[in-house]
Amino acid sequence: MNKKGRHVVLVKNLKFVRSTIGVKYQKKAQSEVGNSTKAEQFIKDLKNHTSKMNDVIFKKIPTSESVVTVIYSSSLVDKITMQLMIFIPLANHLNQIHQVAEVIKTTDVNGITSKLISGQTLLYFHQSNLLLSIDTYSAPTRSITNTETESTVIGPQDAFTESLETNISLVKRRIQNPMLKNEERTIGKETNTKISILYIDNIVNQENLERLRNRIDHIDYPAYFDISVLKQLIEDNPLSPFPQYYMTVRPDTVAYYLLDGRMVVFMDNSQDALVCPTSFLEMFISIEDYYNRWTTASLLRMLRFFGFFLTIMITPMYISALTFHPEILPYELLLNLQESRSKVPFPPLFEVLFIELIIEVLREAGSRMPTKVGQTIGIVGGIVIGTAAVEAGLISNILIVLVATSSLLSFLPPIFLMSNTSRFVRYIFILSAGLFGLFGQMLAFAWLITHLLRLNSLGTPFMTPVIPRKASDLMDSIVRFPMAYLKEKMGISRSQKK
Amino acid sequence: MSTNKRKLLNRYHVVFLVQSTMFGTGVLSLPQRLSSLGYSQALFPLLFGVIASLSIWPMIWINSKYKNENLFRINEILLGKWIGKSINLFIVLQFTLFLAAIISSYMNLIQTTALPEQTMTIPVLFFLLLLTYIVNGGIKSVARFCIMAFFITIPMLYFLRWAIEKGEMSHLFPLFNYNGHEFFEALRKGYLSILGYEVIMFYFPYIVNQKKAYKHALVGIWISIILCFITTIVSVLYYSEWQLENIEFSVLHLFKAGEFSFIERIDIIGITLWIFLILSTAAGYLWSAKKGLDSLRSKKKKYHVYLITIVIFAVVVMPISHESQKKLFEGSHYVGYLLLVWPIFLSVVHILRKKQVQQ
């Protein structure tokens, strides 16, 4: 057969093939047309829905399978991630995409948009009308740095960051235990903030856990920017000046409490972790106590704990001794005080309030200013105002010493919230000392004790172990016994394991 | 909160509730009340301890027959609604007066030692506000406060050191140098100081381990008795017989014997710190009085506490002479003795009406 003849046969064959499967071909083409209109409609809907979101990008890419529209929010996904996870596999190995991606079945535009704003990339296959999503969330995060608020001399120096995943991974690096559970939730109907409840399943008290879940599920608050907001919403007594849950930025502290049977809550975009339940005493405990030798640790703990009571008592004592009971002071001391107060025209109450408020102002101004200016202002302001006020006869020398000591003491607790509280409580004591002297002070002290006794932290008494719950707790209270004795878990966590 | 549960009080709570309600202002003037015995009073608190341990037994017995009822309900069950309720009213009134007496005497003390230039109306008001705050937390809050009060005030014992150093050992002997009349005089006046353990009849239903309640109550009683014993011994050592008879708050003056280079008058600190003991005693009584009012009106209302508090406030600040006020309070004290005998009477009624009541 010559060339021409062969060609004729081929053409004939081709015609035959066309004529036999032509119907099928046509149908397929028709359905393709139908799909493509459907696809265009879908893309159009989505475009309409996200029209005001300028960072949403629609990119049409032809692939070996069909035309794919890649939809993503450019502010939440960085270019390298896109390149590595989407574009290269789309061009070369489409099955890679199918392995990683998750099929979205919903046709609800709102649901699809919410995927977009959580940083996922959507892949829409025009021909098969298939919608896939791939998690490509790669928002910028801060790297792990040293703790600035809870720094220690000994012990690990890393601190949590604002990323939920990083924080959880920092804890999981310390506790490699399959029982460490991690429950995720989304709260805040405006911000849709992710939180995570961490606990060790075979240690944690289930009743406590249920209570915490219940509280978190029943709050109704629109927006969360920090976990301290959540903390205030789920506290037992929101009106109290005392923080009822522990907050920390240290992964080792969190790991310690988890192993003791507490629950820890993390929130996305929040550096702090919430530990609950906690007792009053634990507000004065730093994780560094366990890294120090027991002697040093005990000494420091005692300082912090009794420092709290000293800081609320020193300046009120000055007021009541000078206003109501000069006879409790020995003659020489009284003379000394009177001499130093001789130029001061105000009653002791106003004198104390004046200088205490100045210190508050200095502290607040110093903390809000840029660091470099703040320190200078703090030191210069403190010295200048202090000396000048004494020389001007506004306050006495001795009071400066007392106020400085008491404000230093108020910064001893490792939790900043607690030192704020101690300063607030001090004003109650100052006012009551101004009203009734020592009697007023003791009245305020009785109030403080009653209030602390009535407080609960997640349903557990806040004053443990002072109100005895467990004898072994006393080994790790104001005095920290040598490490070999500290084997039992604290009573407040009511853990399953002993 | 855990207040919804019925059984609240563990053994520590019971021990210190008993201990703290006994230990109030009474101790301050105990040596003076016992002064008819002179130096022989030193061992007397131990006798009180024995009497208290015996008299608390019928209280616990009658309560253990009605495990979930307090004395107010038991009165109603055993004596019928009307007689029971009138007796209850009487008890509530007595408690109110008794509270007024405690608070008034303490406030007088504060006025004479710590705040000589002020009237007491506003301090009393603040004191009562704090008291209601404690009582509103329920019996568990009261019990916890009692524990804290004990541990906060116990270091005051250290202040007795100087009095012991300056005291005279020979005062202690002979031990039994008195006649029968003096004995009863001391018993009548002095026993008031250790009253307070009878409140157990009102919080008994809340005790977890009711079978051991007697044992725990005894521990509480004897802690108080030992403290009273120490103070009387030290007073006997330190004071002369004339001083024992004429110094009203002699225990307070024991603190004055102290010598620090930086504090001259420890007694002022001591007496202001005593507020913890007064609060814990008063809280026990106020809580019971509130329960009484609840049972009288057959419903629980929070304002019952405030009602009683207002009455107390009125009695404490009312403008009548100090003398007649004192008489009123003395009277209420003696009525307090009746409450010690009352459970014995109830026990008899219980035995007689056992079957009737059980039906």
Coordinates of C-alpha atoms in Angstrom, one line a residue, chain B residues 3-355:
Chain B
T3 CA -22.1 26.0 100.8
N4 CA -24.9 24.0 99.1
K5 CA -23.6 20.9 100.6
R6 CA -25.0 20.0 104.0
K7 CA -22.0 18.5 105.7
L8 CA -19.3 21.1 105.8
L9 CA -17.3 21.0 108.9
N10 CA -14.3 18.7 109.2
R11 CA -12.5 18.0 112.5
Y12 CA -10.3 21.1 112.4
H13 CA -13.3 23.3 111.9
V14 CA -15.0 21.7 114.9
V15 CA -12.0 22.0 117.1
F16 CA -11.4 25.6 116.4
L17 CA -15.1 26.6 116.3
V18 CA -15.4 25.3 119.9
Q19 CA -12.1 26.8 120.9
S20 CA -12.7 30.3 119.4
T21 CA -16.2 30.8 120.6
M22 CA -15.0 30.2 124.1
F23 CA -12.0 32.5 123.9
G24 CA -13.2 36.1 123.8
T25 CA -13.1 39.1 126.1
G26 CA -13.8 36.8 129.0
V27 CA -10.2 35.8 129.4
L28 CA -9.1 39.4 129.8
S29 CA -10.9 39.8 133.1
L30 CA -10.9 36.1 134.2
P31 CA -8.3 36.7 137.0
Q32 CA -10.4 39.5 138.4
R33 CA -13.6 37.4 138.3
L34 CA -11.8 34.7 140.1
S35 CA -10.3 37.1 142.6
S36 CA -12.4 35.9 145.5
L37 CA -10.1 33.0 145.6
G38 CA -7.0 35.1 145.7
Y39 CA -3.8 33.4 144.8
S40 CA -5.6 30.0 144.9
Q41 CA -7.3 30.7 141.6
A42 CA -4.4 29.4 139.6
L43 CA -5.8 25.9 139.1
F44 CA -9.4 27.0 138.8
P45 CA -9.6 27.0 135.0
L46 CA -8.8 23.3 135.0
L47 CA -11.9 22.7 137.1
F48 CA -13.8 24.8 134.5
G49 CA -12.4 22.5 131.9
V50 CA -13.8 19.5 133.7
I51 CA -17.2 21.1 134.1
A52 CA -17.2 22.1 130.4
S53 CA -16.2 18.6 129.2
L54 CA -19.1 17.1 131.3
S55 CA -21.7 19.6 130.3
I56 CA -21.0 19.4 126.6
W57 CA -21.8 15.7 126.7
P58 CA -25.6 16.0 127.0
M59 CA -25.5 18.6 124.2
I60 CA -23.9 16.3 121.8
W61 CA -26.0 13.4 123.0
I62 CA -29.3 15.1 122.3
N63 CA -27.9 16.4 118.9
S64 CA -26.8 13.0 117.9
K65 CA -30.4 11.8 118.3
Y66 CA -31.5 14.3 115.7
K67 CA -28.6 14.2 113.3
N68 CA -29.9 16.7 110.8
E69 CA -31.5 19.2 113.1
N70 CA -30.1 22.0 115.2
L71 CA -31.3 22.9 118.7
F72 CA -34.0 25.3 117.4
R73 CA -35.6 22.5 115.4
I74 CA -35.2 20.0 118.3
N75 CA -37.0 22.4 120.6
E76 CA -39.9 22.5 118.1
I77 CA -40.0 18.7 117.7
L78 CA -39.8 17.9 121.3
L79 CA -41.8 20.7 122.9
G80 CA -44.3 21.3 120.1
K81 CA -44.5 24.2 117.7
W82 CA -45.6 27.0 120.0
I83 CA -43.6 26.3 123.1
G84 CA -40.6 25.4 121.0
K85 CA -40.8 28.7 119.0
S86 CA -41.2 30.8 122.1
I87 CA -38.1 29.1 123.6
N88 CA -36.3 29.8 120.4
L89 CA -37.3 33.4 120.4
F90 CA -35.9 33.6 123.9
I91 CA -32.6 32.0 122.8
V92 CA -32.3 34.4 119.9
L93 CA -32.9 37.4 122.2
Q94 CA -30.4 36.1 124.6
F95 CA -27.8 35.6 121.9
T96 CA -28.4 39.1 120.6
L97 CA -27.9 40.6 124.1
F98 CA -24.9 38.4 124.7
L99 CA -23.4 39.6 121.4
A100 CA -24.1 43.2 122.3
A101 CA -22.4 42.5 125.7
I102 CA -19.3 41.1 124.1
I103 CA -19.0 43.8 121.5
S104 CA -19.8 46.6 123.9
S105 CA -17.2 45.5 126.4
Y106 CA -14.6 45.1 123.8
M107 CA -15.4 48.5 122.3
N108 CA -15.2 50.1 125.8
L109 CA -11.8 48.5 126.1
I110 CA -10.7 49.9 122.7
Q111 CA -11.9 53.3 123.7
T112 CA -10.1 53.4 127.0
T113 CA -6.8 52.0 125.6
A114 CA -6.5 52.8 121.9
L115 CA -8.9 55.5 120.9
P116 CA -9.5 57.7 123.9
E117 CA -10.5 60.7 121.8
Q118 CA -13.2 59.2 119.7
T119 CA -16.8 58.1 120.2
M120 CA -17.4 54.5 119.4
T121 CA -20.4 54.7 117.1
I122 CA -18.6 54.5 113.8
P123 CA -16.0 51.9 114.9
V124 CA -18.9 49.7 116.2
L125 CA -20.6 50.1 112.8
F126 CA -17.5 49.0 110.9
F127 CA -17.0 46.2 113.3
L128 CA -20.5 44.9 112.8
L129 CA -20.2 45.3 109.0
L130 CA -17.1 43.1 109.1
L131 CA -19.0 40.6 111.4
T132 CA -21.8 40.3 108.9
Y133 CA -19.3 39.8 106.1
I134 CA -17.9 36.9 108.0
V135 CA -21.2 35.4 108.9
N136 CA -22.6 35.8 105.4
G137 CA -20.0 33.3 104.2
G138 CA -21.8 30.6 106.1
I139 CA -20.6 28.4 109.0
K140 CA -17.6 27.2 107.0
S141 CA -16.4 30.8 106.6
V142 CA -16.8 31.3 110.3
A143 CA -14.9 28.1 111.1
R144 CA -12.1 29.1 108.8
F145 CA -11.9 32.5 110.3
C146 CA -11.7 30.8 113.8
I147 CA -8.7 28.8 112.7
M148 CA -6.9 31.9 111.3
A149 CA -7.8 33.9 114.4
F150 CA -6.2 31.2 116.6
F151 CA -3.0 31.1 114.6
I152 CA -2.7 34.9 114.2
T153 CA -3.2 35.6 117.9
I154 CA -1.3 32.7 119.5
P155 CA 2.0 34.5 119.2
M156 CA 0.7 36.9 121.8
L157 CA 1.6 34.3 124.4
Y158 CA 5.2 35.3 123.9
F159 CA 4.4 38.7 125.5
L160 CA 3.8 36.9 128.7
R161 CA 7.5 36.1 128.9
W162 CA 8.4 39.3 130.9
A163 CA 5.5 38.8 133.3
I164 CA 6.8 35.3 134.1
E165 CA 10.3 36.7 134.6
K166 CA 9.1 39.4 136.9
G167 CA 6.6 37.2 138.7
E168 CA 6.9 35.6 142.1
M169 CA 6.8 31.8 142.3
S170 CA 5.8 31.8 145.9
H171 CA 2.3 33.2 145.0
L172 CA 1.3 29.8 143.8
F173 CA 1.2 28.2 147.2
P174 CA -0.8 27.1 149.1
L175 CA -3.1 25.8 146.3
F176 CA -6.3 25.3 148.2
N177 CA -6.8 28.2 150.4
Y178 CA -10.5 29.2 150.3
N179 CA -13.9 28.4 151.7
G180 CA -17.0 27.2 150.1
H181 CA -18.6 30.6 149.7
E182 CA -15.6 32.0 147.9
F183 CA -15.5 28.9 145.7
F184 CA -19.1 29.4 144.5
E185 CA -18.6 33.1 144.1
A186 CA -15.6 32.4 141.8
L187 CA -17.5 29.7 140.0
R188 CA -20.5 31.9 139.4
K189 CA -18.5 34.9 138.1
G190 CA -15.7 33.1 136.4
Y191 CA -17.5 30.4 134.4
L192 CA -18.9 33.1 132.1
S193 CA -15.5 33.6 130.7
I194 CA -15.4 30.2 129.2
L195 CA -19.0 30.0 127.9
G196 CA -19.3 29.6 124.1
Y197 CA -19.0 25.9 123.5
E198 CA -22.7 25.5 123.7
V199 CA -23.0 27.0 120.2
I200 CA -22.0 23.5 119.0
M201 CA -25.7 22.6 119.4
F202 CA -26.5 24.9 116.5
Y203 CA -23.9 23.9 114.0
F204 CA -23.9 20.2 114.9
P205 CA -25.9 19.1 111.8
Y206 CA -23.2 20.5 109.6
I207 CA -20.4 18.4 111.1
V208 CA -19.1 15.6 108.8
N209 CA -17.9 13.2 111.4
Q210 CA -20.7 13.5 114.0
K211 CA -19.6 10.4 115.9
K212 CA -16.3 11.9 116.8
A213 CA -17.7 15.4 117.4
Y214 CA -17.4 15.0 121.2
K215 CA -13.7 14.2 120.9
H216 CA -13.0 17.1 118.7
A217 CA -15.1 19.4 120.9
L218 CA -13.1 18.3 123.9
V219 CA -9.8 19.1 122.1
G220 CA -11.2 22.6 121.4
I221 CA -12.3 23.0 125.0
W222 CA -9.0 22.0 126.4
I223 CA -7.0 24.3 124.1
S224 CA -9.0 27.1 125.5
I225 CA -8.8 25.9 129.0
I226 CA -5.0 25.6 128.8
L227 CA -4.8 29.1 127.5
C228 CA -7.0 30.4 130.3
F229 CA -4.9 28.3 132.7
I230 CA -1.6 29.9 131.5
T231 CA -3.1 33.4 131.8
T232 CA -4.3 32.9 135.3
I233 CA -1.1 31.3 136.4
V234 CA 0.9 34.2 135.0
S235 CA -1.5 36.7 136.5
V236 CA -1.1 35.0 139.9
L237 CA 2.7 35.1 139.6
Y238 CA 2.8 38.7 138.5
Y239 CA 0.1 40.5 140.5
S240 CA -0.5 41.0 144.2
E241 CA -3.7 39.8 145.7
W242 CA -5.1 43.4 145.8
Q243 CA -4.2 43.9 142.2
L244 CA -5.9 40.7 141.1
E245 CA -9.1 42.0 142.7
N246 CA -9.0 45.6 141.4
I247 CA -7.4 45.6 138.0
E248 CA -10.2 45.1 135.6
F249 CA -8.4 43.8 132.5
S250 CA -5.4 42.4 134.2
V251 CA -4.3 40.2 131.3
L252 CA -3.9 43.3 129.2
H253 CA -1.6 44.7 131.8
L254 CA 0.5 41.6 131.7
F255 CA 1.5 42.6 128.2
K256 CA 2.7 46.0 129.5
A257 CA 5.4 44.2 131.4
G258 CA 7.0 43.7 128.1
E259 CA 10.1 45.6 127.1
F260 CA 11.1 46.3 123.6
S261 CA 13.5 49.1 122.5
F262 CA 11.2 50.1 119.7
I263 CA 7.7 49.6 121.2
E264 CA 6.6 51.0 124.5
R265 CA 3.0 49.8 124.9
I266 CA 2.6 46.3 123.6
D267 CA -0.8 46.1 125.2
I268 CA -2.3 48.5 122.5
I269 CA -1.1 46.2 119.8
G270 CA -2.4 43.2 121.8
I271 CA -5.8 44.6 122.4
T272 CA -6.3 45.7 118.8
L273 CA -5.1 42.3 117.7
W274 CA -7.7 40.8 120.1
I275 CA -10.3 41.9 117.5
F276 CA -9.7 38.5 115.8
L277 CA -10.8 36.7 118.9
I278 CA -13.8 38.9 119.5
L279 CA -14.8 38.5 115.8
S280 CA -14.5 34.7 115.9
T281 CA -16.6 34.5 119.1
A282 CA -19.2 36.9 117.9
A283 CA -19.4 35.3 114.5
G284 CA -20.3 31.9 116.0
Y285 CA -23.1 33.5 118.1
L286 CA -24.4 35.7 115.3
W287 CA -24.5 32.8 112.9
S288 CA -26.5 30.8 115.5
A289 CA -28.8 33.7 116.1
K290 CA -29.4 34.0 112.4
K291 CA -30.3 30.4 112.2
G292 CA -32.7 30.9 115.1
L293 CA -34.5 33.7 113.3
D294 CA -34.6 31.5 110.2
S295 CA -36.3 28.8 112.1
L296 CA -38.7 31.2 113.8
R297 CA -39.9 32.5 110.6
S298 CA -39.6 29.1 108.9
K299 CA -37.7 30.6 105.9
K300 CA -34.1 31.5 105.1
K301 CA -33.5 35.1 104.4
K302 CA -30.2 36.9 104.1
Y303 CA -31.6 40.0 105.8
H304 CA -32.0 38.2 109.1
V305 CA -28.4 38.7 109.7
Y306 CA -28.7 42.4 109.2
L307 CA -31.8 42.5 111.4
I308 CA -29.9 41.1 114.3
T309 CA -27.0 43.3 113.6
I310 CA -29.1 46.4 113.7
V311 CA -30.6 45.3 117.0
I312 CA -27.0 44.7 118.4
F313 CA -26.0 48.1 117.1
A314 CA -28.9 49.8 118.7
V315 CA -28.2 48.0 122.1
V316 CA -24.5 48.9 122.0
V317 CA -24.9 52.5 121.2
M318 CA -28.2 53.2 123.0
P319 CA -28.0 56.2 125.3
I320 CA -28.6 54.5 128.6
S321 CA -26.3 54.7 131.6
H322 CA -23.3 52.4 131.7
E323 CA -24.5 50.9 134.9
S324 CA -27.9 49.7 133.6
Q325 CA -26.3 48.5 130.4
K326 CA -23.9 46.5 132.5
K327 CA -26.8 45.1 134.5
L328 CA -28.6 44.1 131.3
F329 CA -25.6 42.3 130.0
E330 CA -24.9 40.6 133.3
G331 CA -28.5 39.3 133.2
S332 CA -28.0 37.9 129.7
H333 CA -24.8 36.2 130.9
Y334 CA -26.7 34.4 133.7
V335 CA -29.4 33.3 131.2
G336 CA -26.5 31.8 129.3
Y337 CA -26.0 29.3 132.1
L338 CA -29.6 28.1 131.5
L339 CA -28.5 27.0 128.0
L340 CA -26.0 24.6 129.6
V341 CA -28.7 22.9 131.6
W342 CA -31.2 23.0 128.7
P343 CA -30.0 19.9 126.8
I344 CA -30.3 17.8 130.0
F345 CA -33.9 18.8 130.2
L346 CA -34.4 18.1 126.5
S347 CA -32.8 14.7 126.9
V348 CA -35.4 13.9 129.6
V349 CA -38.2 15.0 127.3
H350 CA -36.7 13.0 124.5
I351 CA -36.7 9.8 126.6
L352 CA -40.2 10.4 127.7
R353 CA -41.6 11.3 124.3
K354 CA -39.4 9.0 122.2
K355 CA -42.1 7.0 120.6

